[in-house]
mmCIF file of C-alpha atoms and ligand atoms in Angstrom:
data_model
loop_
_atom_site.group_PDB
_atom_site.id
_atom_site.type_symbol
_atom_site.label_atom_id
_atom_site.label_comp_id
_atom_site.label_asym_id
_atom_site.label_seq_id
_atom_site.Cartn_x
_atom_site.Cartn_y
_atom_site.Cartn_z
ATOM 1 C CA MET A 1 -25.370 9.273 -6.496
ATOM 2 C CA THR A 2 -25.853 9.416 -10.285
ATOM 3 C CA THR A 3 -23.754 6.955 -12.247
ATOM 4 C CA THR A 4 -22.851 6.385 -15.892
ATOM 5 C CA SER A 5 -22.282 2.942 -17.451
ATOM 6 C CA PHE A 6 -18.866 2.298 -18.938
ATOM 7 C CA THR A 7 -17.606 -0.914 -20.499
ATOM 8 C CA LEU A 8 -14.166 -2.042 -19.360
ATOM 9 C CA GLN A 9 -12.806 -1.086 -22.782
ATOM 10 C CA GLU A 10 -14.329 2.403 -22.455
ATOM 11 C CA ILE A 11 -12.729 2.785 -19.017
ATOM 12 C CA PHE A 12 -9.346 1.894 -20.507
ATOM 13 C CA GLU A 13 -9.856 4.274 -23.445
ATOM 14 C CA LEU A 14 -10.914 7.190 -21.238
ATOM 15 C CA ALA A 15 -7.889 6.773 -18.964
ATOM 16 C CA TYR A 16 -5.569 6.306 -21.958
ATOM 17 C CA ARG A 17 -6.875 9.344 -23.836
ATOM 18 C CA VAL A 18 -6.623 11.580 -20.763
ATOM 19 C CA MET A 19 -3.030 10.487 -20.213
ATOM 20 C CA ILE A 20 -2.096 11.094 -23.867
ATOM 21 C CA ALA A 21 -3.886 14.479 -23.848
ATOM 22 C CA ASN A 22 -1.780 15.484 -20.854
ATOM 23 C CA GLY A 23 1.619 14.594 -22.243
ATOM 24 C CA CYS A 24 2.089 10.847 -21.716
ATOM 25 C CA ASN A 25 3.676 8.786 -24.448
ATOM 26 C CA GLU A 26 2.083 5.537 -25.519
ATOM 27 C CA SER A 27 3.929 3.213 -23.120
ATOM 28 C CA ASN A 28 3.298 5.332 -20.013
ATOM 29 C CA ALA A 29 -0.358 5.921 -20.941
ATOM 30 C CA ASN A 30 -0.928 2.258 -21.703
ATOM 31 C CA ALA A 31 0.612 0.997 -18.431
ATOM 32 C CA LEU A 32 -1.381 3.473 -16.372
ATOM 33 C CA ALA A 33 -4.689 2.941 -18.191
ATOM 34 C CA LYS A 34 -4.378 -0.855 -17.698
ATOM 35 C CA ILE A 35 -3.982 -0.330 -13.944
ATOM 36 C CA VAL A 36 -6.987 2.013 -13.801
ATOM 37 C CA GLN A 37 -9.088 -0.429 -15.838
ATOM 38 C CA SER A 38 -8.170 -3.399 -13.650
ATOM 39 C CA ALA A 39 -9.014 -1.459 -10.470
ATOM 40 C CA GLU A 40 -12.488 -0.618 -11.832
ATOM 41 C CA ARG A 41 -12.950 -4.194 -13.111
ATOM 42 C CA ASP A 42 -12.233 -5.570 -9.629
ATOM 43 C CA GLY A 43 -14.309 -2.982 -7.752
ATOM 44 C CA SER A 44 -11.311 -1.141 -6.245
ATOM 45 C CA HIS A 45 -12.910 2.237 -6.942
ATOM 46 C CA SER A 46 -10.585 4.269 -4.730
ATOM 47 C CA HIS A 47 -7.667 3.225 -6.977
ATOM 48 C CA GLY A 48 -9.303 3.454 -10.387
ATOM 49 C CA LEU A 49 -10.723 6.445 -12.278
ATOM 50 C CA PHE A 50 -10.941 8.276 -8.952
ATOM 51 C CA ARG A 51 -7.168 8.770 -9.198
ATOM 52 C CA MET A 52 -7.222 10.368 -12.672
ATOM 53 C CA PRO A 53 -7.468 14.033 -11.574
ATOM 54 C CA GLY A 54 -4.424 13.509 -9.319
ATOM 55 C CA TYR A 55 -2.459 11.842 -12.130
ATOM 56 C CA VAL A 56 -3.218 14.782 -14.419
ATOM 57 C CA LYS A 57 -2.188 17.349 -11.779
ATOM 58 C CA ALA A 58 1.191 15.626 -11.504
ATOM 59 C CA LEU A 59 1.662 15.715 -15.290
ATOM 60 C CA ARG A 60 0.550 19.319 -15.651
ATOM 61 C CA SER A 61 2.868 20.554 -12.900
ATOM 62 C CA GLY A 62 5.779 18.735 -14.567
ATOM 63 C CA LYS A 63 6.454 16.608 -11.475
ATOM 64 C CA VAL A 64 5.761 13.409 -13.408
ATOM 65 C CA LYS A 65 7.287 12.982 -16.850
ATOM 66 C CA GLY A 66 4.791 11.457 -19.235
ATOM 67 C CA ASP A 67 7.581 10.355 -21.563
ATOM 68 C CA ALA A 68 9.879 8.961 -18.856
ATOM 69 C CA LEU A 69 11.812 5.850 -19.772
ATOM 70 C CA PRO A 70 12.679 3.780 -16.679
ATOM 71 C CA VAL A 71 16.180 2.324 -16.519
ATOM 72 C CA ILE A 72 16.834 -1.190 -15.182
ATOM 73 C CA LYS A 73 20.078 -2.017 -13.447
ATOM 74 C CA LYS A 74 21.102 -5.398 -12.020
ATOM 75 C CA ILE A 75 22.735 -4.647 -8.658
ATOM 76 C CA THR A 76 23.505 -8.314 -7.906
ATOM 77 C CA PRO A 77 22.303 -11.463 -9.736
ATOM 78 C CA ASN A 78 18.989 -11.287 -7.849
ATOM 79 C CA ILE A 79 18.554 -7.611 -7.005
ATOM 80 C CA LEU A 80 17.143 -5.341 -9.699
ATOM 81 C CA LYS A 81 16.811 -1.622 -9.415
ATOM 82 C CA VAL A 82 14.444 0.242 -11.699
ATOM 83 C CA SER A 83 14.926 4.021 -11.725
ATOM 84 C CA GLY A 84 11.664 5.385 -13.020
ATOM 85 C CA ASN A 85 13.003 8.807 -14.043
ATOM 86 C CA ASN A 86 9.808 10.255 -12.586
ATOM 87 C CA CYS A 87 7.323 8.024 -14.346
ATOM 88 C CA PHE A 88 4.071 6.811 -12.838
ATOM 89 C CA ALA A 89 4.774 3.510 -11.095
ATOM 90 C CA PRO A 90 3.005 1.098 -13.509
ATOM 91 C CA LEU A 91 5.543 1.385 -16.357
ATOM 92 C CA ALA A 92 8.523 0.824 -14.031
ATOM 93 C CA GLN A 93 6.702 -2.144 -12.476
ATOM 94 C CA GLU A 94 5.848 -3.639 -15.851
ATOM 95 C CA MET A 95 9.513 -3.524 -16.890
ATOM 96 C CA GLY A 96 10.965 -4.768 -13.592
ATOM 97 C CA LEU A 97 8.451 -7.504 -12.865
ATOM 98 C CA LYS A 98 9.053 -9.425 -16.098
ATOM 99 C CA GLU A 99 12.736 -9.667 -15.302
ATOM 100 C CA ILE A 100 12.411 -10.402 -11.575
ATOM 101 C CA VAL A 101 10.169 -13.388 -12.383
ATOM 102 C CA GLN A 102 12.935 -14.964 -14.503
ATOM 103 C CA ILE A 103 15.560 -14.232 -11.848
ATOM 104 C CA THR A 104 13.489 -15.611 -8.965
ATOM 105 C CA LYS A 105 12.622 -18.791 -10.874
ATOM 106 C CA LYS A 106 16.355 -19.404 -11.220
ATOM 107 C CA LEU A 107 17.682 -18.153 -7.876
ATOM 108 C CA GLY A 108 14.739 -18.626 -5.484
ATOM 109 C CA VAL A 109 14.675 -15.049 -4.196
ATOM 110 C CA GLY A 110 14.427 -11.779 -6.125
ATOM 111 C CA VAL A 111 14.290 -8.204 -4.928
ATOM 112 C CA LEU A 112 12.979 -5.388 -7.084
ATOM 113 C CA SER A 113 13.728 -1.891 -5.865
ATOM 114 C CA LEU A 114 11.789 0.854 -7.627
ATOM 115 C CA THR A 115 12.936 4.443 -7.228
ATOM 116 C CA GLU A 116 11.985 7.823 -8.742
ATOM 117 C CA ILE A 117 8.462 6.602 -9.263
ATOM 118 C CA HIS A 118 5.082 8.125 -8.416
ATOM 119 C CA HIS A 119 2.756 5.483 -6.959
ATOM 120 C CA PHE A 120 -0.920 6.250 -6.478
ATOM 121 C CA ALA A 121 -2.461 2.898 -7.353
ATOM 122 C CA ALA A 122 -3.324 -0.366 -5.643
ATOM 123 C CA LEU A 123 -0.423 -2.768 -5.027
ATOM 124 C CA TRP A 124 -2.207 -6.037 -5.663
ATOM 125 C CA PRO A 125 -1.449 -5.999 -9.432
ATOM 126 C CA GLU A 126 2.278 -6.348 -8.832
ATOM 127 C CA VAL A 127 2.056 -9.185 -6.300
ATOM 128 C CA GLU A 128 -0.711 -10.961 -8.174
ATOM 129 C CA TYR A 129 1.498 -11.013 -11.280
ATOM 130 C CA LEU A 130 4.179 -12.816 -9.244
ATOM 131 C CA ALA A 131 1.657 -15.350 -7.897
ATOM 132 C CA GLU A 132 0.393 -15.996 -11.435
ATOM 133 C CA ASN A 133 3.968 -17.021 -12.146
ATOM 134 C CA ASN A 134 4.000 -19.423 -9.176
ATOM 135 C CA LEU A 135 5.987 -17.048 -6.993
ATOM 136 C CA VAL A 136 5.183 -15.463 -3.654
ATOM 137 C CA GLY A 137 5.049 -11.671 -3.781
ATOM 138 C CA ILE A 138 5.365 -8.996 -1.118
ATOM 139 C CA ALA A 139 5.259 -5.300 -2.015
ATOM 140 C CA CYS A 140 5.066 -2.072 -0.098
ATOM 141 C CA THR A 141 5.359 1.647 -0.657
ATOM 142 C CA ALA A 142 5.370 4.731 1.555
ATOM 143 C CA TYR A 143 3.436 7.905 0.823
ATOM 144 C CA MET A 144 3.038 11.406 2.337
ATOM 145 C CA PRO A 145 2.289 11.724 6.074
ATOM 146 C CA SER A 146 -1.392 11.290 6.909
ATOM 147 C CA VAL A 147 -1.308 8.633 9.652
ATOM 148 C CA ALA A 148 -0.360 9.175 13.304
ATOM 149 C CA PRO A 149 1.974 6.660 14.952
ATOM 150 C CA ALA A 150 0.225 4.760 17.795
ATOM 151 C CA GLY A 151 -0.004 7.005 20.835
ATOM 152 C CA GLY A 152 0.511 10.185 18.771
ATOM 153 C CA ASN A 153 -1.947 12.521 17.098
ATOM 154 C CA SER A 154 0.050 14.119 14.309
ATOM 155 C CA PRO A 155 0.731 12.660 10.856
ATOM 156 C CA PHE A 156 4.024 10.837 10.380
ATOM 157 C CA PHE A 157 3.413 7.688 8.323
ATOM 158 C CA GLY A 158 1.884 7.563 4.875
ATOM 159 C CA THR A 159 -1.070 5.259 4.314
ATOM 160 C CA ASN A 160 1.812 2.855 3.606
ATOM 161 C CA PRO A 161 0.083 -0.041 1.863
ATOM 162 C CA ILE A 162 1.492 -3.552 1.912
ATOM 163 C CA ALA A 163 0.440 -6.338 -0.439
ATOM 164 C CA PHE A 164 1.018 -10.085 -0.375
ATOM 165 C CA ALA A 165 0.198 -12.842 -2.852
ATOM 166 C CA TYR A 166 0.640 -16.610 -2.700
ATOM 167 C CA PRO A 167 -0.008 -18.998 -5.602
ATOM 168 C CA ILE A 168 -2.551 -21.764 -4.964
ATOM 169 C CA PRO A 169 -2.235 -24.381 -7.716
ATOM 170 C CA GLY A 170 -5.514 -24.788 -9.615
ATOM 171 C CA LYS A 171 -7.138 -21.836 -7.809
ATOM 172 C CA ASN A 172 -6.912 -18.081 -7.785
ATOM 173 C CA PRO A 173 -3.965 -16.916 -5.712
ATOM 174 C CA ILE A 174 -4.456 -15.569 -2.216
ATOM 175 C CA VAL A 175 -3.887 -11.828 -2.571
ATOM 176 C CA TYR A 176 -4.256 -9.014 -0.134
ATOM 177 C CA ASP A 177 -3.418 -5.359 -0.370
ATOM 178 C CA MET A 178 -4.071 -3.224 2.641
ATOM 179 C CA ALA A 179 -3.323 0.271 3.787
ATOM 180 C CA THR A 180 -1.694 0.211 7.206
ATOM 181 C CA ALA A 181 -4.021 3.111 7.993
ATOM 182 C CA ALA A 182 -7.340 2.029 9.507
ATOM 183 C CA MET A 183 -8.818 2.975 6.109
ATOM 184 C CA ALA A 184 -7.147 3.867 2.788
ATOM 185 C CA GLN A 185 -7.149 7.626 2.291
ATOM 186 C CA GLY A 186 -8.933 7.266 -1.049
ATOM 187 C CA GLU A 187 -11.797 5.467 0.698
ATOM 188 C CA VAL A 188 -12.045 8.238 3.305
ATOM 189 C CA GLN A 189 -12.130 10.778 0.454
ATOM 190 C CA ILE A 190 -14.871 8.802 -1.319
ATOM 191 C CA ALA A 191 -16.903 8.589 1.923
ATOM 192 C CA ALA A 192 -16.508 12.389 2.333
ATOM 193 C CA ARG A 193 -17.586 12.939 -1.278
ATOM 194 C CA ASP A 194 -20.610 10.664 -0.896
ATOM 195 C CA GLY A 195 -21.660 12.132 2.495
ATOM 196 C CA LYS A 196 -21.134 8.810 4.328
ATOM 197 C CA LYS A 197 -19.770 8.208 7.814
ATOM 198 C CA VAL A 198 -16.727 6.012 8.484
ATOM 199 C CA PRO A 199 -16.204 3.659 11.451
ATOM 200 C CA LEU A 200 -15.034 5.257 14.680
ATOM 201 C CA GLY A 201 -11.321 4.537 14.993
ATOM 202 C CA THR A 202 -10.587 5.542 11.387
ATOM 203 C CA GLY A 203 -9.091 8.860 12.432
ATOM 204 C CA LEU A 204 -9.043 11.976 14.606
ATOM 205 C CA ASP A 205 -10.311 15.485 13.919
ATOM 206 C CA ARG A 206 -7.925 18.447 14.050
ATOM 207 C CA ASP A 207 -8.418 18.645 17.849
ATOM 208 C CA GLY A 208 -7.222 15.049 18.245
ATOM 209 C CA GLN A 209 -10.726 13.694 18.974
ATOM 210 C CA LEU A 210 -12.142 10.495 17.494
ATOM 211 C CA THR A 211 -14.756 11.201 14.823
ATOM 212 C CA ASP A 212 -16.775 9.254 12.259
ATOM 213 C CA ASP A 213 -16.943 12.276 9.923
ATOM 214 C CA PRO A 214 -14.547 11.644 6.994
ATOM 215 C CA LYS A 215 -14.285 15.392 6.201
ATOM 216 C CA LYS A 216 -13.029 16.091 9.725
ATOM 217 C CA ILE A 217 -10.551 13.201 9.472
ATOM 218 C CA LEU A 218 -9.188 14.615 6.220
ATOM 219 C CA GLU A 219 -8.543 17.889 8.115
ATOM 220 C CA GLY A 220 -7.080 15.925 11.043
ATOM 221 C CA VAL A 221 -5.241 12.623 10.902
ATOM 222 C CA LEU A 222 -5.830 8.960 10.099
ATOM 223 C CA LEU A 223 -5.035 6.269 12.656
ATOM 224 C CA PRO A 224 -3.111 3.072 11.925
ATOM 225 C CA PHE A 225 -5.205 -0.113 11.860
ATOM 226 C CA GLY A 226 -5.007 -2.281 14.977
ATOM 227 C CA GLY A 227 -3.361 0.249 17.315
ATOM 228 C CA TYR A 228 0.344 -0.250 18.012
ATOM 229 C CA LYS A 229 0.482 -3.408 15.875
ATOM 230 C CA GLY A 230 -0.607 -1.627 12.698
ATOM 231 C CA SER A 231 1.651 1.271 13.630
ATOM 232 C CA ALA A 232 4.608 -1.135 13.759
ATOM 233 C CA ILE A 233 3.752 -2.426 10.277
ATOM 234 C CA ALA A 234 3.462 1.157 8.944
ATOM 235 C CA LEU A 235 6.927 1.762 10.371
ATOM 236 C CA MET A 236 8.244 -1.386 8.692
ATOM 237 C CA VAL A 237 6.831 -0.179 5.361
ATOM 238 C CA GLU A 238 8.689 3.155 5.712
ATOM 239 C CA LEU A 239 11.933 1.318 6.409
ATOM 240 C CA LEU A 240 11.535 -1.183 3.559
ATOM 241 C CA ALA A 241 10.132 1.113 0.867
ATOM 242 C CA ALA A 242 12.293 4.136 1.716
ATOM 243 C CA GLY A 243 15.065 2.997 4.069
ATOM 244 C CA VAL A 244 16.131 -0.011 1.978
ATOM 245 C CA THR A 245 15.579 1.542 -1.453
ATOM 246 C CA GLY A 246 17.184 4.866 -0.485
ATOM 247 C CA GLU A 247 14.068 6.745 -1.588
ATOM 248 C CA ASN A 248 11.950 9.266 0.344
ATOM 249 C CA PHE A 249 10.476 8.521 3.746
ATOM 250 C CA SER A 250 6.920 9.872 3.898
ATOM 251 C CA TYR A 251 8.016 13.119 5.557
ATOM 252 C CA GLU A 252 10.731 13.599 2.922
ATOM 253 C CA ALA A 253 8.223 12.900 0.154
ATOM 254 C CA LYS A 254 6.080 15.734 1.494
ATOM 255 C CA GLU A 255 9.020 18.100 1.991
ATOM 256 C CA ASN A 256 10.216 17.456 -1.582
ATOM 257 C CA ASP A 257 6.748 17.543 -3.159
ATOM 258 C CA ASN A 258 5.396 20.546 -5.062
ATOM 259 C CA GLY A 259 1.957 20.181 -3.456
ATOM 260 C CA ASP A 260 0.147 19.764 -6.774
ATOM 261 C CA GLY A 261 -2.158 17.076 -5.342
ATOM 262 C CA GLY A 262 -0.654 14.277 -7.428
ATOM 263 C CA PRO A 263 1.448 11.382 -6.130
ATOM 264 C CA PRO A 264 4.861 12.376 -4.717
ATOM 265 C CA GLN A 265 8.165 10.835 -5.745
ATOM 266 C CA GLY A 266 8.886 7.719 -3.702
ATOM 267 C CA GLY A 267 10.067 4.154 -3.760
ATOM 268 C CA GLU A 268 8.579 0.682 -3.711
ATOM 269 C CA ILE A 269 10.132 -2.609 -2.751
ATOM 270 C CA ILE A 270 8.920 -5.869 -4.235
ATOM 271 C CA ILE A 271 10.193 -9.179 -2.885
ATOM 272 C CA ALA A 272 9.657 -12.398 -4.810
ATOM 273 C CA LEU A 273 10.164 -15.925 -3.438
ATOM 274 C CA SER A 274 9.996 -19.260 -5.216
ATOM 275 C CA PRO A 275 8.320 -21.908 -3.018
ATOM 276 C CA GLU A 276 9.429 -24.519 -5.580
ATOM 277 C CA ILE A 277 13.109 -23.707 -5.026
ATOM 278 C CA ILE A 278 12.916 -22.877 -1.313
ATOM 279 C CA GLY A 279 10.442 -25.540 -0.158
ATOM 280 C CA GLY A 280 10.868 -28.189 -2.862
ATOM 281 C CA SER A 281 8.407 -29.812 -5.228
ATOM 282 C CA GLY A 282 5.986 -30.822 -2.447
ATOM 283 C CA TRP A 283 5.025 -27.162 -1.920
ATOM 284 C CA SER A 284 1.983 -27.268 -4.145
ATOM 285 C CA GLU A 285 0.248 -30.234 -2.442
ATOM 286 C CA HIS A 286 1.101 -28.759 0.951
ATOM 287 C CA VAL A 287 -0.441 -25.364 0.189
ATOM 288 C CA LYS A 288 -3.468 -26.924 -1.524
ATOM 289 C CA ASP A 289 -4.226 -28.716 1.751
ATOM 290 C CA PHE A 290 -3.801 -25.468 3.686
ATOM 291 C CA TYR A 291 -6.192 -23.718 1.306
ATOM 292 C CA SER A 292 -8.846 -26.419 1.430
ATOM 293 C CA ARG A 293 -8.824 -26.455 5.239
ATOM 294 C CA LEU A 294 -9.097 -22.662 5.360
ATOM 295 C CA SER A 295 -11.873 -22.492 2.793
ATOM 296 C CA SER A 296 -13.834 -25.284 4.522
ATOM 297 C CA ILE A 297 -14.456 -22.949 7.478
ATOM 298 C CA LYS A 298 -17.904 -21.507 6.896
ATOM 299 C CA GLY A 299 -17.698 -17.755 6.317
ATOM 300 C CA ALA A 300 -13.884 -17.640 6.347
ATOM 301 C CA ARG A 301 -12.691 -14.740 4.232
ATOM 302 C CA ILE A 302 -10.143 -15.643 1.588
ATOM 303 C CA PRO A 303 -8.185 -12.513 0.658
ATOM 304 C CA GLY A 304 -8.625 -11.608 -3.004
ATOM 305 C CA GLU A 305 -11.781 -13.706 -3.451
ATOM 306 C CA ARG A 306 -14.145 -10.736 -3.777
ATOM 307 C CA ARG A 307 -11.983 -9.111 -6.449
ATOM 308 C CA HIS A 308 -11.690 -12.348 -8.387
ATOM 309 C CA GLU A 309 -15.478 -12.770 -8.261
ATOM 310 C CA ASN A 310 -16.004 -9.206 -9.522
ATOM 311 C CA ARG A 311 -13.691 -10.058 -12.391
ATOM 312 C CA LEU A 312 -16.042 -12.766 -13.661
ATOM 313 C CA ASP A 313 -18.457 -9.993 -14.634
ATOM 314 C CA SER A 314 -17.245 -8.660 -17.975
ATOM 315 C CA GLY A 315 -20.169 -6.239 -18.262
ATOM 316 C CA PRO A 316 -20.181 -2.463 -17.837
ATOM 317 C CA ARG A 317 -19.298 -0.752 -14.577
ATOM 318 C CA GLU A 318 -21.246 2.092 -12.969
ATOM 319 C CA ILE A 319 -19.041 5.164 -12.514
ATOM 320 C CA ASN A 320 -19.919 8.283 -10.526
ATOM 321 C CA THR A 321 -21.175 10.772 -13.141
ATOM 322 C CA ASN A 322 -19.548 13.821 -11.513
ATOM 323 C CA LEU A 323 -16.247 11.964 -11.632
ATOM 324 C CA VAL A 324 -16.763 11.083 -15.312
ATOM 325 C CA ASN A 325 -17.482 14.743 -16.134
ATOM 326 C CA SER A 326 -14.457 15.983 -14.247
ATOM 327 C CA ILE A 327 -12.239 13.422 -16.027
ATOM 328 C CA LYS A 328 -13.660 14.350 -19.456
ATOM 329 C CA SER A 329 -12.860 17.996 -18.722
ATOM 330 C CA LEU A 330 -9.201 16.960 -18.552
ATOM 331 C CA LEU A 331 -9.160 15.912 -22.220
HETATM 332 O O1 PYC B 1 -3.494 3.447 -1.567
HETATM 333 O O2 PYC B 1 -2.760 4.874 -0.133
HETATM 334 C C1 PYC B 1 -2.628 4.214 -1.150
HETATM 335 C C2 PYC B 1 -1.369 4.312 -1.930
HETATM 336 C C3 PYC B 1 -0.296 5.078 -1.637
HETATM 337 C C4 PYC B 1 0.613 4.831 -2.628
HETATM 338 C C5 PYC B 1 0.106 3.921 -3.477
HETATM 339 N N1 PYC B 1 -1.114 3.602 -3.042
#
């Protein structure tokens, strides 16, 4: 694979310029370009520049409004609803998160319901922001059907990612963000592009047979991670992100989508909790002890650690040259 070096600033500028060239106003372009830049900075390639062609398709078809102004409404003292008016998710998140932090610090629990948004990015930025403010964050969103429910072999669930973050005083927060599919669809697409195999169990071909060929899985169906347990979590994500918010279930998102290849309209739910208010002031010592016992286990994986390590490198990132050329052609 041929790559091209890009500084983090150049990554931001490329994403920003492409968004502006395709009809975004400054606030939408800025929010989206920041998300793309942070994905590349942290090594989350399937959610960074790789998503740009899909974002542009959604703007060019008119499905996403590049000048959308999300509207915030307080439903109760600690439930906020942000109607995105068909913006890409990052601007609606940016607006809602600032306010839900203040609410949760006062009331202990905050719920942010995002509707009429188009989410195609990673979810860790939203929960990590909460943890940086000493709050616990949980977020999930549904997508279009690509994952079979356990026992079935036709798509019903989206990749339905769920993210969680917990503040650890004096350390980076614990943060995870995982598709409830055995592998995020973007990673399967990257493996197909790069001619790599994926682990058996990732998905089925169109005849319902297990395969390690990502191209055949993209024609067939992904499987949930962990069999019926992952399937149950994918189901929970549908019910929280679509059932609770009143937005599209994955099958509705597909039925209502124009098929342009960009992210469909959907919802996201973000739940914030204050350990200080709920657990009392001893929470920080308690969780520090938990963290030090966990991290003393040789080889134990701490979710979010790899991304935080990648972040220490402020140097250029290597980006697939074909991808760079296809993004530049969108200017
Ligand atoms: O990573 O599959 C994904 C995803 C769907 C919606 C937002 N991110």
